[in-house]
């Protein structure tokens, strides 16, 4: 091979190498940008958002004004629990009150078990900001940070059946500034929820339940579809199943938690009525758009209804 041929092949090799390098960088950039937009950069939160103790007071989950903004803390079992409206939050609060050894833990009327000023539960804001931040982010302290989530379409229907139909419009009038309307359709409800009353805790997207920088620290995500088994897993994880989950539930106190006999008084049975209510393409499209980020969230892994009702 003469000198000119060697020069040609060397130049060709360098050119190919540069192209490969550029493609690699382009691919990395694209992957990075896709991750950033698809889950809003949560995969990079650790690097981009170094939360300091003084930042905690700005966080939704440290908010003292909303009943279900801050998570509930059961320090003895190192459990931080994020209650979600229409995801069995009543029974979960009864459970947490039981774990706190409160005698009236079964109570489900008036201010109990929901009112933080009356329920005897401990919330994240009861801890100093530095301690709260450590509890939320530490990897070697043994804290379980748990949330249970529900398919958004099913949860929205449950909210309608309970807060819309069952309350005869009074809940919507009070919380959504709407005229008291005794009977309104699911389509009307979806229109209100998706436009002028988006942030009610009973139907707000579940991705909004926790400030974005903290999702990476959630180490237990349970599903409403597998409520009983996932609750058992969580209680076993914190060493509380035998004492608080295995028995003592149901009307005769002889059932496990979330057995068929364990029902909140406002259970709606929404899962059995999805086809009946999501029979309009506008309702389906509007609801799916409203909950788009929930369906895209990699921690939730929702698939069922979005496939069936598209």
Tab-separated table of C-alpha atoms in Angstrom:
chain	number	residue	atom	x	y	z
A	1	UNK	CA	0.000	0.000	0.000
A	2	UNK	CA	1.553	3.312	-1.102
A	3	UNK	CA	1.562	6.518	0.937
A	4	UNK	CA	-1.476	8.033	-0.850
A	5	UNK	CA	-3.593	4.951	-0.084
A	6	UNK	CA	-2.538	5.022	3.580
A	7	UNK	CA	-3.495	8.695	3.799
A	8	UNK	CA	-6.863	7.965	2.189
A	9	UNK	CA	-7.718	5.151	4.626
A	10	UNK	CA	-6.511	7.180	7.606
A	11	UNK	CA	-8.719	10.097	6.561
A	12	UNK	CA	-11.673	7.727	6.039
A	13	UNK	CA	-11.148	6.188	9.487
A	14	UNK	CA	-11.050	9.611	11.134
A	15	UNK	CA	-14.203	10.696	9.287
A	16	UNK	CA	-16.133	7.573	10.339
A	17	UNK	CA	-14.949	8.037	13.903
A	18	UNK	CA	-16.169	11.625	13.975
A	19	UNK	CA	-19.557	10.627	12.577
A	20	UNK	CA	-19.959	7.872	15.184
A	21	UNK	CA	-18.974	10.309	17.935
A	22	UNK	CA	-21.485	12.909	16.715
A	23	UNK	CA	-24.277	10.331	16.473
A	24	UNK	CA	-23.494	9.109	19.983
A	25	UNK	CA	-23.681	12.641	21.352
A	26	UNK	CA	-26.892	13.335	19.436
A	27	UNK	CA	-28.439	10.124	20.767
A	28	UNK	CA	-27.407	10.924	24.318
A	29	UNK	CA	-28.789	14.432	24.026
A	30	UNK	CA	-32.065	13.176	22.582
A	31	UNK	CA	-32.431	10.515	25.275
A	32	UNK	CA	-31.689	13.084	27.938
A	33	UNK	CA	-34.172	15.577	26.533
A	34	UNK	CA	-36.826	12.901	26.096
A	35	UNK	CA	-36.471	11.821	29.718
A	36	UNK	CA	-36.644	15.446	30.777
A	37	UNK	CA	-39.884	16.113	28.954
A	38	UNK	CA	-41.589	12.762	29.393
A	39	UNK	CA	-41.314	12.719	33.180
A	40	UNK	CA	-40.547	16.412	33.614
A	41	UNK	CA	-36.949	15.960	34.520
A	42	UNK	CA	-37.646	13.948	37.644
A	43	UNK	CA	-34.832	11.590	36.791
A	44	UNK	CA	-32.464	14.552	37.109
A	45	UNK	CA	-33.969	16.131	40.179
A	46	UNK	CA	-31.183	14.966	42.443
A	47	UNK	CA	-28.590	16.898	40.437
A	48	UNK	CA	-30.679	19.908	39.494
A	49	UNK	CA	-32.607	20.511	42.710
A	50	UNK	CA	-30.626	20.230	45.898
A	51	UNK	CA	-33.368	20.834	48.430
A	52	UNK	CA	-32.243	22.636	51.569
A	53	UNK	CA	-34.083	22.714	54.903
A	54	UNK	CA	-35.179	26.313	54.326
A	55	UNK	CA	-36.847	25.201	51.058
A	56	UNK	CA	-39.227	22.866	52.879
A	57	UNK	CA	-41.667	25.597	53.854
A	58	UNK	CA	-42.294	26.261	50.151
A	59	UNK	CA	-43.165	22.634	49.470
A	60	UNK	CA	-46.721	21.360	49.056
A	61	UNK	CA	-45.958	18.339	51.241
A	62	UNK	CA	-44.996	20.630	54.138
A	63	UNK	CA	-48.201	22.670	53.789
A	64	UNK	CA	-50.223	23.164	56.975
A	65	UNK	CA	-53.306	24.667	55.320
A	66	UNK	CA	-54.595	21.673	53.363
A	67	UNK	CA	-55.741	18.551	55.197
A	68	UNK	CA	-54.027	16.120	52.862
A	69	UNK	CA	-51.004	18.036	51.633
A	70	UNK	CA	-48.461	16.822	54.175
A	71	UNK	CA	-47.939	13.072	54.567
A	72	UNK	CA	-48.765	11.267	57.804
A	73	UNK	CA	-45.826	10.042	59.884
A	74	UNK	CA	-45.880	6.996	62.166
A	75	UNK	CA	-42.444	7.375	63.668
A	76	UNK	CA	-42.442	4.126	65.662
A	77	UNK	CA	-42.687	2.166	62.403
A	78	UNK	CA	-40.625	4.619	60.329
A	79	UNK	CA	-43.518	5.060	57.939
A	80	UNK	CA	-44.318	8.191	55.926
A	81	UNK	CA	-47.680	7.775	54.210
A	82	UNK	CA	-49.105	10.010	51.470
A	83	UNK	CA	-52.895	9.724	51.567
A	84	UNK	CA	-54.658	10.220	48.217
A	85	UNK	CA	-58.317	11.154	47.891
A	86	UNK	CA	-60.516	8.377	46.444
A	87	UNK	CA	-57.788	5.791	47.052
A	88	UNK	CA	-59.193	4.340	50.291
A	89	UNK	CA	-57.785	7.232	52.277
A	90	UNK	CA	-60.454	6.837	54.991
A	91	UNK	CA	-59.482	3.255	55.804
A	92	UNK	CA	-55.785	4.096	55.565
A	93	UNK	CA	-56.232	6.895	58.090
A	94	UNK	CA	-58.110	4.499	60.358
A	95	UNK	CA	-55.167	2.126	60.032
A	96	UNK	CA	-52.628	4.828	60.848
A	97	UNK	CA	-54.688	5.967	63.843
A	98	UNK	CA	-54.761	2.358	65.015
A	99	UNK	CA	-50.984	2.174	64.658
A	100	UNK	CA	-50.828	5.304	66.837
A	101	UNK	CA	-52.820	3.417	69.544
A	102	UNK	CA	-55.799	5.769	69.389
A	103	UNK	CA	-58.818	4.139	71.026
A	104	UNK	CA	-61.355	5.623	68.614
A	105	UNK	CA	-59.465	4.559	65.488
A	106	UNK	CA	-62.618	3.015	63.958
A	107	UNK	CA	-64.461	6.339	63.970
A	108	UNK	CA	-65.666	7.483	60.551
A	109	UNK	CA	-67.934	10.446	61.134
A	110	UNK	CA	-67.677	14.165	61.738
A	111	UNK	CA	-64.041	15.277	61.910
A	112	UNK	CA	-62.627	11.754	62.150
A	113	UNK	CA	-60.489	10.381	60.722
A	114	UNK	CA	-59.702	13.248	58.314
A	115	UNK	CA	-59.368	16.504	60.251
A	116	UNK	CA	-55.704	16.940	61.258
A	117	UNK	CA	-56.743	19.169	64.139
A	118	UNK	CA	-58.856	16.372	65.614
A	119	UNK	CA	-57.520	13.015	64.409
A	120	UNK	CA	-54.421	12.744	66.607
A	121	UNK	CA	-52.165	11.879	63.680
A	122	UNK	CA	-48.690	13.274	63.225
A	123	UNK	CA	-47.876	15.064	59.978
A	124	UNK	CA	-44.613	15.993	58.298
A	125	UNK	CA	-44.965	19.651	59.283
A	126	UNK	CA	-44.840	18.623	62.949
A	127	UNK	CA	-41.103	18.092	62.426
A	128	UNK	CA	-38.487	20.831	61.946
A	129	UNK	CA	-37.645	21.396	58.253
A	130	UNK	CA	-34.202	19.793	58.525
A	131	UNK	CA	-35.556	16.672	60.219
A	132	UNK	CA	-38.442	16.451	57.744
A	133	UNK	CA	-36.041	16.683	54.806
A	134	UNK	CA	-33.831	13.964	56.270
A	135	UNK	CA	-36.828	11.667	56.773
A	136	UNK	CA	-37.906	12.215	53.172
A	137	UNK	CA	-34.540	11.746	51.496
A	138	UNK	CA	-32.271	9.566	53.639
A	139	UNK	CA	-31.217	6.247	52.152
A	140	UNK	CA	-29.809	4.647	55.294
A	141	UNK	CA	-32.364	5.496	57.978
A	142	UNK	CA	-34.877	2.765	57.152
A	143	UNK	CA	-37.834	5.011	56.340
A	144	UNK	CA	-40.672	3.617	54.216
A	145	UNK	CA	-42.207	6.391	52.098
A	146	UNK	CA	-45.447	5.028	50.708
A	147	UNK	CA	-48.288	6.056	48.440
A	148	UNK	CA	-51.209	4.137	46.935
A	149	UNK	CA	-52.502	5.176	43.509
A	150	UNK	CA	-55.556	4.345	41.418
A	151	UNK	CA	-56.335	4.284	37.730
A	152	UNK	CA	-57.270	7.914	36.946
A	153	UNK	CA	-60.449	7.180	34.982
A	154	UNK	CA	-61.770	4.920	37.719
A	155	UNK	CA	-60.810	7.436	40.411
A	156	UNK	CA	-62.522	10.283	38.544
A	157	UNK	CA	-65.735	8.281	38.254
A	158	UNK	CA	-65.561	7.409	41.953
A	159	UNK	CA	-65.238	11.122	42.743
A	160	UNK	CA	-68.306	11.868	40.622
A	161	UNK	CA	-70.427	9.145	42.217
A	162	UNK	CA	-69.453	10.271	45.720
A	163	UNK	CA	-68.892	14.035	45.556
A	164	UNK	CA	-71.194	14.674	42.620
A	165	UNK	CA	-74.262	12.445	42.687
A	166	UNK	CA	-74.264	11.289	46.304
A	167	UNK	CA	-73.791	14.776	47.717
A	168	UNK	CA	-76.622	16.139	45.528
A	169	UNK	CA	-74.382	18.859	44.146
A	170	UNK	CA	-73.626	20.441	47.534
A	171	UNK	CA	-69.944	19.470	47.462
A	172	UNK	CA	-69.441	20.962	44.012
A	173	UNK	CA	-71.250	24.154	45.016
A	174	UNK	CA	-69.024	24.568	48.061
A	175	UNK	CA	-65.666	23.571	46.602
A	176	UNK	CA	-65.980	24.519	42.940
A	177	UNK	CA	-68.021	27.729	43.244
A	178	UNK	CA	-70.871	26.300	41.210
A	179	UNK	CA	-74.557	26.953	41.677
A	180	UNK	CA	-76.215	24.201	43.651
A	181	UNK	CA	-77.391	21.746	41.028
A	182	UNK	CA	-78.987	18.598	42.383
A	183	UNK	CA	-78.604	16.455	39.304
A	184	UNK	CA	-75.813	16.918	36.792
A	185	UNK	CA	-74.327	14.477	34.329
A	186	UNK	CA	-70.907	12.872	34.383
A	187	UNK	CA	-70.100	14.811	31.209
A	188	UNK	CA	-70.865	18.092	32.996
A	189	UNK	CA	-68.742	16.968	35.948
A	190	UNK	CA	-65.776	16.155	33.700
A	191	UNK	CA	-66.101	19.568	32.061
A	192	UNK	CA	-65.970	21.345	35.434
A	193	UNK	CA	-63.117	19.233	36.784
A	194	UNK	CA	-60.940	19.633	33.693
A	195	UNK	CA	-61.358	23.400	33.405
A	196	UNK	CA	-62.273	25.411	36.493
A	197	UNK	CA	-61.903	23.017	39.442
A	198	UNK	CA	-58.722	21.070	38.711
A	199	UNK	CA	-57.009	20.924	42.081
A	200	UNK	CA	-59.495	19.275	44.404
A	201	UNK	CA	-57.691	16.417	46.224
A	202	UNK	CA	-60.403	13.915	45.284
A	203	UNK	CA	-59.627	14.134	41.563
A	204	UNK	CA	-56.458	16.195	41.018
A	205	UNK	CA	-53.821	14.252	39.037
A	206	UNK	CA	-51.918	11.987	41.392
A	207	UNK	CA	-48.567	13.161	40.047
A	208	UNK	CA	-49.330	16.474	41.775
A	209	UNK	CA	-49.647	14.784	45.165
A	210	UNK	CA	-45.907	15.062	45.854
A	211	UNK	CA	-43.497	17.843	44.907
A	212	UNK	CA	-41.449	16.653	41.914
A	213	UNK	CA	-38.019	16.533	43.645
A	214	UNK	CA	-39.298	13.978	46.154
A	215	UNK	CA	-40.799	11.349	43.858
A	216	UNK	CA	-37.398	9.699	43.481
A	217	UNK	CA	-37.402	9.042	47.233
A	218	UNK	CA	-40.752	7.221	47.315
A	219	UNK	CA	-39.855	3.580	47.912
A	220	UNK	CA	-43.303	1.973	48.016
A	221	UNK	CA	-46.059	2.511	45.435
A	222	UNK	CA	-49.166	0.413	46.038
A	223	UNK	CA	-52.059	-0.022	43.622
A	224	UNK	CA	-55.782	0.216	44.251
A	225	UNK	CA	-56.250	-2.820	41.982
A	226	UNK	CA	-54.196	-4.928	44.399
A	227	UNK	CA	-55.117	-3.017	47.541
A	228	UNK	CA	-55.308	-5.887	50.005
A	229	UNK	CA	-52.093	-7.641	48.977
A	230	UNK	CA	-50.120	-4.395	48.606
A	231	UNK	CA	-51.274	-3.193	52.026
A	232	UNK	CA	-50.117	-6.477	53.517
A	233	UNK	CA	-46.728	-6.028	51.812
A	234	UNK	CA	-46.380	-2.533	53.236
A	235	UNK	CA	-47.369	-3.558	56.762
A	236	UNK	CA	-45.044	-6.560	56.654
A	237	UNK	CA	-42.282	-4.259	55.493
A	238	UNK	CA	-42.668	-2.013	58.549
A	239	UNK	CA	-43.383	-4.895	60.938
A	240	UNK	CA	-47.024	-4.022	61.597
A	241	UNK	CA	-49.100	-6.633	59.742
A	242	UNK	CA	-49.822	-9.035	62.594
A	243	UNK	CA	-50.746	-6.291	65.048
A	244	UNK	CA	-52.767	-3.983	62.825
A	245	UNK	CA	-53.650	-5.600	59.494
A	246	UNK	CA	-54.259	-9.292	60.026
A	247	UNK	CA	-57.336	-8.922	62.222
A	248	UNK	CA	-59.645	-6.442	63.915
A	249	UNK	CA	-61.399	-5.206	60.775
A	250	UNK	CA	-64.923	-5.573	59.447
A	251	UNK	CA	-68.245	-5.210	61.295
A	252	UNK	CA	-67.384	-8.054	63.657
A	253	UNK	CA	-63.689	-7.189	64.050
A	254	UNK	CA	-62.702	-10.571	62.664
A	255	UNK	CA	-61.543	-9.597	59.180
A	256	UNK	CA	-58.230	-8.560	57.676
A	257	UNK	CA	-57.873	-5.010	56.399
A	258	UNK	CA	-59.441	-4.486	52.969
A	259	UNK	CA	-61.255	-7.800	53.052
A	260	UNK	CA	-64.706	-7.729	51.466
A	261	UNK	CA	-66.226	-6.708	54.795
A	262	UNK	CA	-63.934	-3.692	55.207
A	263	UNK	CA	-65.687	-0.797	53.494
A	264	UNK	CA	-65.645	2.936	53.920
A	265	UNK	CA	-69.131	4.435	54.182
A	266	UNK	CA	-68.683	6.334	50.897
A	267	UNK	CA	-67.384	3.499	48.721
A	268	UNK	CA	-68.824	3.886	45.225
A	269	UNK	CA	-68.085	0.706	43.271
A	270	UNK	CA	-66.833	2.813	40.362
A	271	UNK	CA	-64.781	0.017	38.819
A	272	UNK	CA	-67.955	-1.798	37.757
A	273	UNK	CA	-69.446	1.175	35.903
A	274	UNK	CA	-66.656	2.419	33.649
A	275	UNK	CA	-68.239	1.444	30.334
A	276	UNK	CA	-71.551	2.947	31.404
A	277	UNK	CA	-70.102	6.390	32.120
A	278	UNK	CA	-67.199	6.595	29.655
A	279	UNK	CA	-69.495	6.097	26.668
A	280	UNK	CA	-68.757	9.485	25.098
A	281	UNK	CA	-65.649	10.109	23.014
A	282	UNK	CA	-65.475	13.675	24.386
A	283	UNK	CA	-65.541	12.440	27.991
A	284	UNK	CA	-62.868	9.829	27.294
A	285	UNK	CA	-60.619	12.258	25.423
A	286	UNK	CA	-60.997	15.039	28.010
A	287	UNK	CA	-60.334	12.733	30.948
A	288	UNK	CA	-57.315	11.127	29.289
A	289	UNK	CA	-55.847	14.546	28.498
A	290	UNK	CA	-56.449	15.749	32.053
A	291	UNK	CA	-54.630	12.718	33.448
A	292	UNK	CA	-51.972	12.495	30.759
A	293	UNK	CA	-49.081	12.944	33.195
A	294	UNK	CA	-50.473	10.278	35.508
A	295	UNK	CA	-50.561	7.808	32.631
A	296	UNK	CA	-47.045	8.797	31.561
A	297	UNK	CA	-45.562	8.528	35.052
A	298	UNK	CA	-43.092	5.605	35.194
A	299	UNK	CA	-43.835	4.943	38.863
A	300	UNK	CA	-47.567	4.428	38.356
A	301	UNK	CA	-47.503	2.104	35.335
A	302	UNK	CA	-51.163	2.685	34.513
A	303	UNK	CA	-52.197	0.784	31.399
A	304	UNK	CA	-55.592	-0.871	31.765
A	305	UNK	CA	-58.196	1.833	31.171
A	306	UNK	CA	-56.168	3.937	28.743
A	307	UNK	CA	-56.043	0.935	26.407
A	308	UNK	CA	-59.679	-0.068	26.832
A	309	UNK	CA	-61.233	3.359	26.414
A	310	UNK	CA	-59.169	5.049	23.716
